[in-house]
Tab-separated table of C-alpha atoms in Angstrom:
chain	number	residue	atom	x	y	z
A	1	MET	CA	38.181	10.492	45.763
A	2	ASN	CA	35.660	12.212	43.555
A	3	ASP	CA	32.123	11.882	45.027
A	4	LYS	CA	30.643	14.267	42.452
A	5	PRO	CA	27.470	12.633	41.189
A	6	LYS	CA	27.521	11.573	37.549
A	7	LYS	CA	25.176	13.319	35.169
A	8	PRO	CA	22.472	11.066	33.904
A	9	GLN	CA	23.105	10.112	30.277
A	10	LYS	CA	20.817	11.717	27.748
A	11	LEU	CA	18.449	9.256	26.172
A	12	LYS	CA	19.435	8.594	22.567
A	13	ALA	CA	16.644	9.049	20.009
A	14	ARG	CA	16.771	6.076	17.685
A	15	LEU	CA	14.354	4.333	15.300
A	16	PRO	CA	14.153	0.546	15.670
A	17	ARG	CA	15.698	-1.317	12.689
A	18	GLY	CA	13.231	-2.236	9.989
A	19	PHE	CA	10.754	0.527	10.830
A	20	VAL	CA	10.173	3.979	9.342
A	21	ASP	CA	8.554	7.269	10.367
A	22	ARG	CA	5.930	8.425	7.892
A	23	GLU	CA	5.845	12.101	6.837
A	24	ALA	CA	2.769	14.124	5.781
A	25	ALA	CA	3.229	13.629	2.053
A	26	ASP	CA	3.414	9.831	2.333
A	27	ILE	CA	0.457	9.749	4.701
A	28	ARG	CA	-1.610	11.808	2.357
A	29	ALA	CA	-0.575	9.703	-0.625
A	30	VAL	CA	-1.640	6.550	1.159
A	31	ASN	CA	-4.976	8.083	2.099
A	32	GLU	CA	-5.580	9.144	-1.487
A	33	MET	CA	-4.729	5.744	-2.778
A	34	THR	CA	-6.686	3.677	-0.241
A	35	ALA	CA	-9.775	5.928	-0.773
A	36	LYS	CA	-9.804	4.916	-4.474
A	37	ILE	CA	-9.271	1.216	-3.639
A	38	ARG	CA	-12.085	1.359	-1.046
A	39	GLU	CA	-14.452	2.860	-3.564
A	40	VAL	CA	-13.948	-0.069	-5.949
A	41	TYR	CA	-14.428	-2.688	-3.208
A	42	GLU	CA	-17.559	-0.963	-1.979
A	43	ARG	CA	-18.908	-0.875	-5.525
A	44	TYR	CA	-18.389	-4.709	-5.677
A	45	GLY	CA	-20.533	-5.024	-2.563
A	46	PHE	CA	-17.707	-5.660	-0.027
A	47	ASP	CA	-17.996	-4.316	3.491
A	48	PRO	CA	-15.155	-3.192	5.882
A	49	ILE	CA	-14.106	-5.005	8.931
A	50	GLU	CA	-11.200	-4.417	11.398
A	51	THR	CA	-9.321	-6.982	13.459
A	52	PRO	CA	-6.840	-6.185	16.231
A	53	LEU	CA	-3.058	-6.058	15.693
A	54	PHE	CA	-2.545	-8.934	18.106
A	55	GLU	CA	-3.856	-12.514	17.724
A	56	TYR	CA	-3.208	-15.591	19.828
A	57	THR	CA	-0.069	-17.136	18.362
A	58	ASP	CA	-1.653	-20.485	17.576
A	59	ALA	CA	-4.356	-18.764	15.546
A	60	LEU	CA	-1.814	-17.427	13.091
A	61	GLY	CA	-1.015	-20.899	11.769
A	62	LYS	CA	2.119	-21.492	9.788
A	63	PHE	CA	4.556	-18.700	10.514
A	64	LEU	CA	7.079	-17.120	8.111
A	65	PRO	CA	10.195	-19.162	7.636
A	66	ASP	CA	13.193	-17.275	9.047
A	67	SER	CA	15.170	-19.729	11.110
A	68	ASP	CA	17.767	-17.196	12.347
A	69	ARG	CA	15.135	-15.012	13.959
A	70	PRO	CA	13.206	-15.789	17.165
A	71	ASN	CA	9.459	-16.404	17.173
A	72	GLU	CA	9.590	-17.952	13.678
A	73	GLY	CA	8.980	-14.691	11.815
A	74	VAL	CA	6.452	-13.095	14.240
A	75	PHE	CA	6.796	-10.645	17.116
A	76	SER	CA	5.337	-12.380	20.271
A	77	LEU	CA	4.770	-11.805	23.932
A	78	GLN	CA	3.222	-13.852	26.747
A	79	ASP	CA	0.143	-12.429	28.412
A	80	ASP	CA	-0.473	-12.582	32.139
A	81	ASP	CA	-2.503	-15.740	31.615
A	82	GLU	CA	0.574	-17.358	30.074
A	83	GLN	CA	-1.004	-17.476	26.605
A	84	TRP	CA	1.249	-16.385	23.751
A	85	MET	CA	0.110	-13.514	21.564
A	86	SER	CA	1.780	-12.270	18.279
A	87	LEU	CA	1.460	-9.246	16.122
A	88	ARG	CA	-0.326	-10.246	12.960
A	89	TYR	CA	1.884	-10.979	9.969
A	90	ASP	CA	-0.950	-10.830	7.418
A	91	LEU	CA	-4.690	-9.847	7.407
A	92	THR	CA	-5.966	-13.289	6.296
A	93	ALA	CA	-5.308	-15.375	9.359
A	94	PRO	CA	-7.130	-12.853	11.652
A	95	LEU	CA	-10.077	-12.876	9.258
A	96	ALA	CA	-10.240	-16.688	9.401
A	97	ARG	CA	-10.251	-16.465	13.203
A	98	HIS	CA	-12.999	-13.819	13.087
A	99	VAL	CA	-15.200	-15.847	10.773
A	100	ALA	CA	-14.834	-19.010	12.803
A	101	GLU	CA	-15.566	-17.231	16.124
A	102	ASN	CA	-18.706	-15.480	14.681
A	103	PHE	CA	-19.810	-18.199	12.290
A	104	GLN	CA	-23.350	-18.384	13.511
A	105	ASP	CA	-23.894	-14.635	13.109
A	106	ILE	CA	-22.213	-14.160	9.688
A	107	GLN	CA	-24.157	-14.098	6.473
A	108	LEU	CA	-22.427	-16.355	3.909
A	109	PRO	CA	-20.970	-15.609	1.490
A	110	TYR	CA	-19.129	-13.076	3.671
A	111	ARG	CA	-17.631	-10.313	1.473
A	112	THR	CA	-15.235	-8.056	3.367
A	113	TYR	CA	-12.201	-5.826	3.050
A	114	ARG	CA	-9.571	-4.681	5.488
A	115	ALA	CA	-6.570	-2.268	5.460
A	116	GLY	CA	-3.948	-2.189	8.080
A	117	TYR	CA	-0.409	-2.759	9.215
A	118	VAL	CA	1.197	-6.199	9.488
A	119	PHE	CA	4.462	-7.151	11.176
A	120	ARG	CA	7.250	-9.546	10.258
A	121	ASN	CA	10.138	-10.454	12.508
A	122	GLU	CA	12.616	-10.707	9.709
A	123	LYS	CA	16.113	-9.308	9.158
A	124	PRO	CA	15.552	-5.799	7.685
A	125	GLY	CA	17.230	-4.790	4.491
A	126	PRO	CA	16.837	-2.285	1.551
A	127	GLY	CA	13.135	-2.031	0.830
A	128	ARG	CA	12.376	-4.772	3.356
A	129	PHE	CA	10.605	-3.552	6.429
A	130	ARG	CA	9.224	-5.153	9.559
A	131	GLN	CA	6.026	-3.153	9.410
A	132	PHE	CA	3.997	-2.390	6.292
A	133	MET	CA	0.444	-1.899	5.145
A	134	GLN	CA	-1.728	-4.334	3.278
A	135	PHE	CA	-5.223	-3.869	1.758
A	136	ASP	CA	-7.200	-7.169	1.506
A	137	ALA	CA	-10.482	-8.272	0.068
A	138	ASP	CA	-11.978	-11.700	0.735
A	139	THR	CA	-15.046	-13.791	-0.016
A	140	VAL	CA	-15.729	-16.563	2.539
A	141	GLY	CA	-18.301	-19.242	1.875
A	142	ALA	CA	-18.291	-19.201	-1.955
A	143	ALA	CA	-16.973	-22.552	-3.354
A	144	GLY	CA	-17.308	-21.822	-7.057
A	145	VAL	CA	-14.439	-20.365	-9.094
A	146	GLN	CA	-16.718	-17.557	-10.117
A	147	ALA	CA	-15.763	-15.976	-6.909
A	148	ASP	CA	-12.040	-16.277	-7.936
A	149	ALA	CA	-12.830	-14.783	-11.385
A	150	GLU	CA	-14.570	-11.875	-9.623
A	151	MET	CA	-11.498	-11.265	-7.473
A	152	CYS	CA	-9.391	-10.990	-10.642
A	153	MET	CA	-11.759	-8.589	-12.283
A	154	MET	CA	-11.850	-6.441	-9.086
A	155	MET	CA	-8.075	-6.362	-9.010
A	156	ALA	CA	-8.046	-5.099	-12.623
A	157	ASP	CA	-10.720	-2.454	-11.910
A	158	THR	CA	-8.736	-1.313	-8.813
A	159	LEU	CA	-5.573	-0.765	-10.726
A	160	GLU	CA	-7.380	1.201	-13.376
A	161	ALA	CA	-9.186	3.294	-10.749
A	162	LEU	CA	-5.707	4.260	-9.457
A	163	GLY	CA	-4.804	5.509	-12.990
A	164	ILE	CA	-2.854	2.565	-14.263
A	165	LYS	CA	-3.861	2.242	-17.867
A	166	ARG	CA	-4.489	-0.971	-19.801
A	167	GLY	CA	-1.243	-2.358	-21.136
A	168	ASP	CA	0.640	-1.286	-17.970
A	169	TYR	CA	-0.722	-4.150	-15.851
A	170	VAL	CA	-1.844	-7.750	-16.077
A	171	ILE	CA	-3.584	-10.089	-13.643
A	172	ARG	CA	-1.885	-13.458	-13.968
A	173	VAL	CA	-3.833	-16.590	-12.909
A	174	ASN	CA	-2.795	-20.163	-12.220
A	175	ASN	CA	-4.162	-23.030	-10.102
A	176	ARG	CA	-2.517	-24.969	-7.279
A	177	LYS	CA	-4.401	-28.093	-8.416
A	178	VAL	CA	-2.723	-28.010	-11.814
A	179	LEU	CA	0.636	-27.712	-10.254
A	180	ASP	CA	-0.247	-30.677	-8.018
A	181	GLY	CA	-1.214	-32.515	-11.219
A	182	VAL	CA	2.177	-31.728	-12.754
A	183	MET	CA	3.858	-33.114	-9.642
A	184	GLU	CA	1.809	-36.267	-9.853
A	185	ALA	CA	2.525	-36.598	-13.557
A	186	ILE	CA	6.291	-36.560	-12.979
A	187	GLY	CA	6.017	-39.064	-10.089
A	188	LEU	CA	6.205	-36.683	-7.139
A	189	GLY	CA	2.732	-37.264	-5.704
A	190	GLY	CA	2.093	-38.419	-2.171
A	191	GLU	CA	3.186	-37.137	1.202
A	192	GLU	CA	6.541	-38.840	1.008
A	193	ASN	CA	7.593	-36.380	-1.812
A	194	ALA	CA	6.459	-33.172	-0.106
A	195	GLY	CA	10.004	-31.908	0.359
A	196	ARG	CA	10.997	-32.451	-3.243
A	197	ARG	CA	7.758	-30.858	-4.407
A	198	LEU	CA	8.587	-27.707	-2.425
A	199	THR	CA	12.081	-27.645	-3.997
A	200	VAL	CA	10.509	-27.831	-7.512
A	201	LEU	CA	8.159	-24.987	-6.675
A	202	ARG	CA	10.920	-22.851	-5.347
A	203	ALA	CA	12.907	-23.554	-8.525
A	204	VAL	CA	9.949	-22.567	-10.763
A	205	ASP	CA	9.506	-19.376	-8.745
A	206	LYS	CA	12.947	-18.284	-9.967
A	207	LEU	CA	11.873	-18.360	-13.622
A	208	ASP	CA	11.815	-14.512	-13.992
A	209	LYS	CA	15.205	-14.250	-12.217
A	210	PHE	CA	17.216	-17.046	-13.729
A	211	GLY	CA	15.322	-17.914	-17.002
A	212	PRO	CA	14.614	-21.383	-18.247
A	213	GLU	CA	18.279	-22.430	-18.194
A	214	GLY	CA	18.728	-21.508	-14.519
A	215	VAL	CA	15.458	-23.199	-13.572
A	216	CYS	CA	16.522	-26.283	-15.502
A	217	LEU	CA	19.694	-26.502	-13.342
A	218	LEU	CA	17.670	-26.050	-10.090
A	219	LEU	CA	15.250	-28.789	-11.185
A	220	GLY	CA	18.163	-31.101	-11.858
A	221	GLU	CA	21.432	-31.422	-9.899
A	222	GLY	CA	21.663	-27.832	-8.757
A	223	ARG	CA	22.984	-24.421	-9.718
A	224	LYS	CA	26.189	-22.449	-8.913
A	225	ASP	CA	25.793	-18.683	-8.840
A	226	GLU	CA	28.430	-16.062	-9.850
A	227	SER	CA	29.908	-15.999	-6.347
A	228	GLY	CA	30.477	-19.783	-6.445
A	229	ASP	CA	27.688	-20.619	-3.950
A	230	PHE	CA	25.891	-23.873	-4.959
A	231	THR	CA	22.192	-24.441	-4.503
A	232	LYS	CA	21.247	-28.118	-4.549
A	233	GLY	CA	18.564	-28.973	-7.080
A	234	ALA	CA	15.433	-31.165	-6.948
A	235	GLY	CA	17.153	-34.126	-8.660
A	236	LEU	CA	14.658	-34.568	-11.511
A	237	ASN	CA	15.549	-36.459	-14.694
A	238	ASP	CA	15.419	-34.932	-18.162
A	239	GLU	CA	11.920	-36.156	-18.902
A	240	GLN	CA	10.558	-34.767	-15.584
A	241	ILE	CA	12.353	-31.433	-16.123
A	242	GLY	CA	10.867	-31.227	-19.653
A	243	LYS	CA	7.326	-31.565	-18.341
A	244	VAL	CA	7.779	-28.966	-15.614
A	245	LEU	CA	9.462	-26.491	-18.023
A	246	PHE	CA	6.694	-27.011	-20.667
A	247	PHE	CA	4.082	-26.204	-18.010
A	248	VAL	CA	5.711	-23.021	-16.592
A	249	SER	CA	6.799	-21.746	-19.994
A	250	ILE	CA	3.273	-21.639	-21.444
A	251	THR	CA	2.787	-18.127	-22.897
A	252	ASN	CA	-0.393	-18.703	-24.868
A	253	TYR	CA	-2.766	-20.781	-22.722
A	254	ALA	CA	-5.355	-21.264	-25.487
A	255	GLU	CA	-2.788	-22.772	-27.836
A	256	SER	CA	-1.296	-25.087	-25.129
A	257	ALA	CA	-4.546	-26.082	-23.378
A	258	ALA	CA	-4.986	-29.396	-25.216
A	259	GLU	CA	-1.383	-30.482	-24.571
A	260	LEU	CA	-1.676	-29.477	-20.942
A	261	ALA	CA	-4.981	-31.354	-20.534
A	262	ALA	CA	-3.225	-34.446	-21.951
A	263	MET	CA	-0.443	-34.119	-19.395
A	264	MET	CA	-3.050	-33.878	-16.655
A	265	ALA	CA	-5.048	-36.865	-17.801
A	266	GLY	CA	-5.385	-39.376	-14.994
A	267	THR	CA	-3.995	-37.157	-12.242
A	268	SER	CA	-6.335	-36.762	-9.194
A	269	LYS	CA	-6.371	-32.956	-9.130
A	270	GLY	CA	-4.806	-31.848	-12.363
A	271	GLU	CA	-7.929	-32.369	-14.543
A	272	GLU	CA	-10.035	-30.476	-12.035
A	273	GLY	CA	-7.462	-27.608	-11.946
A	274	VAL	CA	-7.441	-27.305	-15.770
A	275	GLN	CA	-11.236	-27.205	-15.829
A	276	GLU	CA	-11.245	-24.392	-13.188
A	277	LEU	CA	-8.689	-22.399	-15.183
A	278	ASN	CA	-10.862	-22.762	-18.271
A	279	THR	CA	-13.919	-21.654	-16.403
A	280	ILE	CA	-12.127	-18.549	-15.026
A	281	GLY	CA	-10.893	-17.770	-18.518
A	282	ALA	CA	-14.437	-18.045	-19.914
A	283	LEU	CA	-16.015	-15.990	-17.141
A	284	VAL	CA	-13.632	-13.023	-17.368
A	285	SER	CA	-13.819	-13.058	-21.167
A	286	SER	CA	-17.574	-12.936	-21.084
A	287	ALA	CA	-17.421	-9.916	-18.778
A	288	GLY	CA	-15.164	-8.074	-21.205
A	289	TYR	CA	-11.682	-8.801	-19.652
A	290	ASP	CA	-9.392	-10.042	-22.435
A	291	ALA	CA	-6.001	-11.743	-21.963
A	292	THR	CA	-4.166	-8.376	-21.947
A	293	ARG	CA	-5.851	-7.700	-18.641
A	294	ILE	CA	-6.456	-11.099	-16.992
A	295	LYS	CA	-4.163	-13.869	-18.346
A	296	ILE	CA	-3.968	-17.596	-17.560
A	297	ASP	CA	-0.304	-18.011	-16.708
A	298	PRO	CA	1.083	-21.318	-15.375
A	299	SER	CA	4.325	-19.628	-14.182
A	300	VAL	CA	2.542	-18.108	-11.181
A	301	VAL	CA	3.592	-20.038	-8.150
A	302	ARG	CA	3.009	-17.533	-5.308
A	303	GLY	CA	2.485	-18.971	-1.832
A	304	LEU	CA	1.424	-22.368	-3.111
A	305	GLU	CA	1.842	-24.100	0.254
A	306	TYR	CA	-0.954	-21.785	1.493
A	307	TYR	CA	-3.446	-21.928	-1.407
A	308	THR	CA	-5.750	-24.756	-2.435
A	309	GLY	CA	-6.977	-23.744	-5.876
A	310	PRO	CA	-6.706	-20.689	-8.192
A	311	VAL	CA	-3.923	-18.263	-7.429
A	312	TYR	CA	-3.543	-14.813	-9.030
A	313	GLU	CA	-0.992	-12.015	-9.048
A	314	ALA	CA	-1.256	-8.339	-10.122
A	315	GLU	CA	1.778	-7.325	-12.088
A	316	LEU	CA	2.748	-3.961	-13.386
A	317	THR	CA	4.477	-4.290	-16.754
A	318	PHE	CA	5.996	-0.773	-17.311
A	319	ASP	CA	9.700	-0.093	-16.868
A	320	VAL	CA	11.155	1.923	-13.933
A	321	THR	CA	14.701	2.872	-13.208
A	322	ASN	CA	16.211	1.150	-10.191
A	323	GLU	CA	18.880	2.483	-7.798
A	324	LYS	CA	21.632	1.337	-10.206
A	325	GLY	CA	20.098	3.354	-13.013
A	326	GLU	CA	18.897	0.205	-14.834
A	327	LYS	CA	15.552	-0.130	-16.618
A	328	VAL	CA	13.553	-2.966	-14.906
A	329	VAL	CA	9.954	-4.134	-15.048
A	330	PHE	CA	8.127	-2.982	-11.834
A	331	GLY	CA	6.578	-6.335	-11.211
A	332	SER	CA	4.100	-7.641	-8.581
A	333	VAL	CA	2.072	-5.233	-6.338
A	334	GLY	CA	-0.301	-7.855	-4.851
A	335	GLY	CA	-1.993	-11.176	-5.299
A	336	GLY	CA	-3.949	-13.913	-3.682
A	337	GLY	CA	-5.871	-17.075	-4.274
A	338	ARG	CA	-8.222	-19.668	-2.842
A	339	TYR	CA	-7.426	-20.882	0.709
A	340	ASP	CA	-10.204	-23.306	1.562
A	341	GLY	CA	-8.292	-24.806	4.537
A	342	LEU	CA	-7.660	-21.719	6.593
A	343	VAL	CA	-11.058	-21.139	8.230
A	344	SER	CA	-11.602	-24.913	8.404
A	345	ARG	CA	-8.728	-25.248	10.902
A	346	PHE	CA	-11.021	-23.711	13.551
A	347	MET	CA	-14.307	-25.346	12.365
A	348	GLY	CA	-13.813	-29.034	11.702
A	349	GLN	CA	-15.901	-28.479	8.544
A	350	PRO	CA	-14.969	-27.224	5.087
A	351	VAL	CA	-15.322	-23.424	4.697
A	352	PRO	CA	-14.308	-22.216	1.205
A	353	ALA	CA	-12.633	-18.844	0.917
A	354	THR	CA	-10.763	-16.741	-1.646
A	355	GLY	CA	-9.153	-13.287	-1.523
A	356	PHE	CA	-6.248	-11.082	-2.459
A	357	SER	CA	-3.901	-8.597	-0.772
A	358	ILE	CA	-2.412	-5.341	-2.170
A	359	GLY	CA	0.973	-4.267	-0.951
A	360	VAL	CA	0.202	-0.615	-0.287
A	361	SER	CA	3.741	0.707	0.059
A	362	ARG	CA	4.947	-1.037	-3.176
A	363	LEU	CA	1.848	0.140	-5.140
A	364	MET	CA	2.305	3.674	-3.860
A	365	THR	CA	5.902	3.605	-5.230
A	366	ALA	CA	4.576	2.475	-8.623
A	367	LEU	CA	1.898	5.249	-8.671
A	368	LYS	CA	4.532	7.853	-7.831
A	369	ASN	CA	6.659	6.560	-10.777
A	370	LEU	CA	3.704	7.046	-13.031
A	371	GLY	CA	2.899	10.515	-11.602
A	372	LYS	CA	-0.465	9.239	-10.491
A	373	LEU	CA	-0.210	10.066	-6.851
A	374	GLY	CA	0.363	13.312	-4.972
A	375	ALA	CA	-0.131	15.312	-8.133
A	376	ASP	CA	-2.528	17.630	-6.347
A	377	GLU	CA	-0.327	19.433	-3.834
A	378	VAL	CA	-1.890	20.173	-0.517
A	379	VAL	CA	-2.174	23.952	-0.036
A	380	ALA	CA	-0.582	25.033	3.298
A	381	PRO	CA	-2.754	26.886	5.856
A	382	VAL	CA	-3.464	30.625	5.682
A	383	VAL	CA	-1.609	32.136	8.704
A	384	VAL	CA	-3.258	34.737	10.888
A	385	CYS	CA	-0.541	36.845	12.462
A	386	VAL	CA	-0.588	37.879	16.100
A	387	MET	CA	0.149	41.597	16.317
A	388	ASP	CA	-1.261	42.150	19.853
A	389	ARG	CA	-1.300	39.597	22.666
A	390	ASP	CA	-3.958	40.909	25.018
A	391	VAL	CA	-7.013	38.506	25.568
A	392	GLU	CA	-9.347	40.697	23.481
A	393	SER	CA	-7.010	40.781	20.527
A	394	LEU	CA	-6.177	37.065	20.730
A	395	GLY	CA	-9.960	36.394	20.725
A	396	ARG	CA	-10.331	38.492	17.601
A	397	TYR	CA	-7.597	36.709	15.750
A	398	GLN	CA	-9.051	33.344	16.809
A	399	LYS	CA	-12.444	34.381	15.482
A	400	MET	CA	-10.900	35.121	12.118
A	401	VAL	CA	-9.297	31.681	12.053
A	402	GLN	CA	-12.504	29.951	12.870
A	403	GLN	CA	-14.436	31.922	10.231
A	404	LEU	CA	-11.902	30.707	7.635
A	405	ARG	CA	-12.031	27.103	8.887
A	406	HIS	CA	-15.824	27.036	8.908
A	407	ALA	CA	-15.678	28.173	5.304
A	408	GLY	CA	-13.568	25.108	4.442
A	409	ILE	CA	-10.188	26.967	4.236
A	410	ARG	CA	-7.119	25.663	5.959
A	411	ALA	CA	-6.005	28.186	8.466
A	412	GLU	CA	-3.940	28.622	11.683
A	413	MET	CA	-3.348	31.394	14.191
A	414	TYR	CA	0.349	31.956	14.876
A	415	GLN	CA	1.168	30.149	18.092
A	416	GLY	CA	4.852	30.752	18.412
A	417	ASN	CA	6.670	33.016	20.895
A	418	LYS	CA	8.014	35.396	18.301
A	419	LYS	CA	6.433	38.857	18.657
A	420	ASN	CA	8.346	40.380	15.807
A	421	PHE	CA	6.071	40.649	12.708
A	422	GLY	CA	8.971	39.876	10.387
A	423	ASP	CA	9.659	36.648	12.219
A	424	GLN	CA	6.029	35.591	11.908
A	425	LEU	CA	6.127	36.174	8.092
A	426	LYS	CA	9.356	34.080	8.003
A	427	TYR	CA	7.426	31.301	9.752
A	428	ALA	CA	4.547	31.623	7.238
A	429	ASP	CA	7.120	31.483	4.397
A	430	ARG	CA	8.742	28.286	5.730
A	431	ARG	CA	5.266	26.753	6.099
A	432	SER	CA	4.688	27.674	2.393
A	433	ALA	CA	1.564	29.526	3.527
A	434	PRO	CA	-0.283	31.111	0.606
A	435	LEU	CA	-1.601	34.111	2.567
A	436	ALA	CA	-0.995	35.981	5.788
A	437	ILE	CA	-3.738	37.856	7.635
A	438	ILE	CA	-2.626	40.951	9.464
A	439	GLN	CA	-4.520	43.271	11.803
A	440	GLY	CA	-2.750	45.743	13.999
A	441	SER	CA	-4.284	48.627	16.000
A	442	SER	CA	-4.655	50.935	12.941
A	443	GLU	CA	-6.404	48.233	10.860
A	444	ARG	CA	-8.674	47.368	13.844
A	445	GLU	CA	-9.751	51.019	14.230
A	446	ALA	CA	-10.563	51.134	10.493
A	447	GLY	CA	-12.468	47.851	10.699
A	448	GLU	CA	-10.184	46.257	8.245
A	449	VAL	CA	-7.643	43.427	7.807
A	450	GLN	CA	-4.603	43.216	5.529
A	451	ILE	CA	-4.286	40.117	3.366
A	452	LYS	CA	-0.721	39.528	2.175
A	453	ASP	CA	-0.346	37.294	-0.868
A	454	LEU	CA	2.874	35.503	0.055
A	455	ILE	CA	3.092	33.533	-3.212
A	456	GLU	CA	2.625	36.620	-5.448
A	457	GLY	CA	4.834	38.695	-3.164
A	458	LYS	CA	7.656	36.181	-3.556
A	459	ARG	CA	7.273	36.264	-7.335
A	460	LEU	CA	7.140	40.026	-7.560
A	461	SER	CA	10.248	40.456	-5.455
A	462	GLY	CA	12.250	38.547	-8.088
A	463	GLU	CA	10.551	39.827	-11.307
A	464	ILE	CA	9.504	43.518	-10.849
A	465	THR	CA	12.171	46.154	-11.509
A	466	ASP	CA	10.235	49.364	-11.907
A	467	ASN	CA	7.143	51.162	-10.712
A	468	VAL	CA	5.262	50.639	-14.010
A	469	ALA	CA	5.584	46.912	-13.685
A	470	TRP	CA	4.517	47.140	-9.991
A	471	ARG	CA	1.308	48.977	-10.892
A	472	GLU	CA	0.429	46.426	-13.662
A	473	ALA	CA	1.104	43.411	-11.401
A	474	ARG	CA	-1.504	41.628	-9.197
A	475	VAL	CA	-1.411	43.416	-5.933
A	476	ALA	CA	0.530	41.372	-3.299
A	477	GLN	CA	-1.219	42.966	-0.278
A	478	VAL	CA	-4.749	44.339	0.041
A	479	ALA	CA	-6.829	45.903	2.763
A	480	VAL	CA	-10.444	44.660	2.985
A	481	PRO	CA	-13.269	45.196	5.443
A	482	GLU	CA	-13.385	42.523	8.176
A	483	GLY	CA	-16.765	41.329	6.936
A	484	GLU	CA	-15.242	40.471	3.567
A	485	LEU	CA	-12.310	38.492	4.865
A	486	VAL	CA	-13.573	35.040	3.931
A	487	GLU	CA	-14.752	36.099	0.457
A	488	ARG	CA	-11.518	37.896	-0.426
A	489	VAL	CA	-9.324	34.959	0.916
A	490	ARG	CA	-11.279	32.508	-1.164
A	491	ASP	CA	-10.804	34.758	-4.313
A	492	MET	CA	-7.050	35.082	-3.748
A	493	LEU	CA	-6.574	31.315	-3.150
A	494	ALA	CA	-8.558	30.684	-6.370
A	495	ALA	CA	-6.263	33.021	-8.312
A	496	GLN	CA	-3.217	31.192	-6.962
A	497	ALA	CA	-4.731	27.814	-7.960
A	498	GLU	CA	-5.257	29.184	-11.515
A	499	ASP	CA	-1.660	30.292	-11.628
A	500	ARG	CA	-0.540	26.793	-10.680
A	501	ARG	CA	-2.787	25.242	-13.223
A	502	ARG	CA	-1.343	27.506	-16.035
A	503	ALA	CA	2.196	26.860	-14.886
A	504	LYS	CA	1.558	23.111	-15.380
A	505	GLY	CA	0.192	23.733	-18.838
A	506	ASP	CA	-3.236	22.263	-18.111
């Protein structure tokens, strides 16, 4: 019998499905992007607020529909007081809770913005993650649609601040009340038709994917896809289908406004919705935002169970190449609308609210496609080599590093175990360090330091073939007095920056 104890199994490093690690380049890109978004929001008079990642589960309201996952789309746990808490799945429900809880102390209208991660307990897939970042702006306590118009204008200004030029984006605007009016006009009003209304809205949401013909099938008996799978339709008759398709196929709102108003005549909400759309159109036009930037578009149906009035979506209109090599329109990077019922759940009184959310990761992908993000590469740190390891020498090297840092220059003292000078230069090269600072015993006695231009040295090693060329080239290593270290490092970094600028043809 073998009584030899078994070796404990080594823990396997593994990333949970649907989550990603973020590297330095992506983190810097997000920081660059959110700083520009924040500047626009602040200019509009919005202030930041932060809510926790966890909320009590009942405060989150209607969860994401995903019946084959537990917790109805959210990640939940039970606290020691037996109350259920969940990771937030958006930034709006926590804001509603915050407003209701602090209602007596908040100045209305309450104008605020938030950026942070949200979590969705869904099956992960390509481009579909369980954790992602949103950046929201909201106005609570403003009932007039001028607040919705302002949100649309702020979305347009935000996209332009990020470098997306006019013609490459459009803010599309619709109104939940108008859609309710359409439903009433085709005989689907009332609570008893709530299920069929939802089927109609889901069909309309497929307009970009399936076109009018496919939507027509989904509004009628149903549609069979290429694999043979059948999706049951809403069961509308030809007249009802015609009215829905007319509404969602409007491309020029001004030309169709009269016909739409006639369709809405006599409906309880439809007339009000049309008037609100007309008001938004007039307000944004007066402020200088024409229909190429903010467009009334009845095909927008985003989240209509959630919204109570105007809805809007930011869409990028330029082409990108997908993973199959096909040219496709980039599409939506965010949106929002009026949600007058969300805060009211806690209050027992009406509290109007409107806002929008930007999908940070998706927008970052778009900006990278346009070359608008990460264009300014981050310069790696200057590396101070460690030639001697006694306390006095280490203190001297550390002082050099601190002088550079206090001058605003990225710098690090070599902290590895390699004592060989060549190995330290290899480290600096792998770090893409621009310069290496060297001071051995002979330099110390002379009161000097050597500054090695690693970028220029790498270039010279490949280009210079004779002594004449060497003498004419920019020197790749110079000796300078200790007191001139910062000044000379700054000059050499500036020369490298100028070389990069010229290489780009700026």
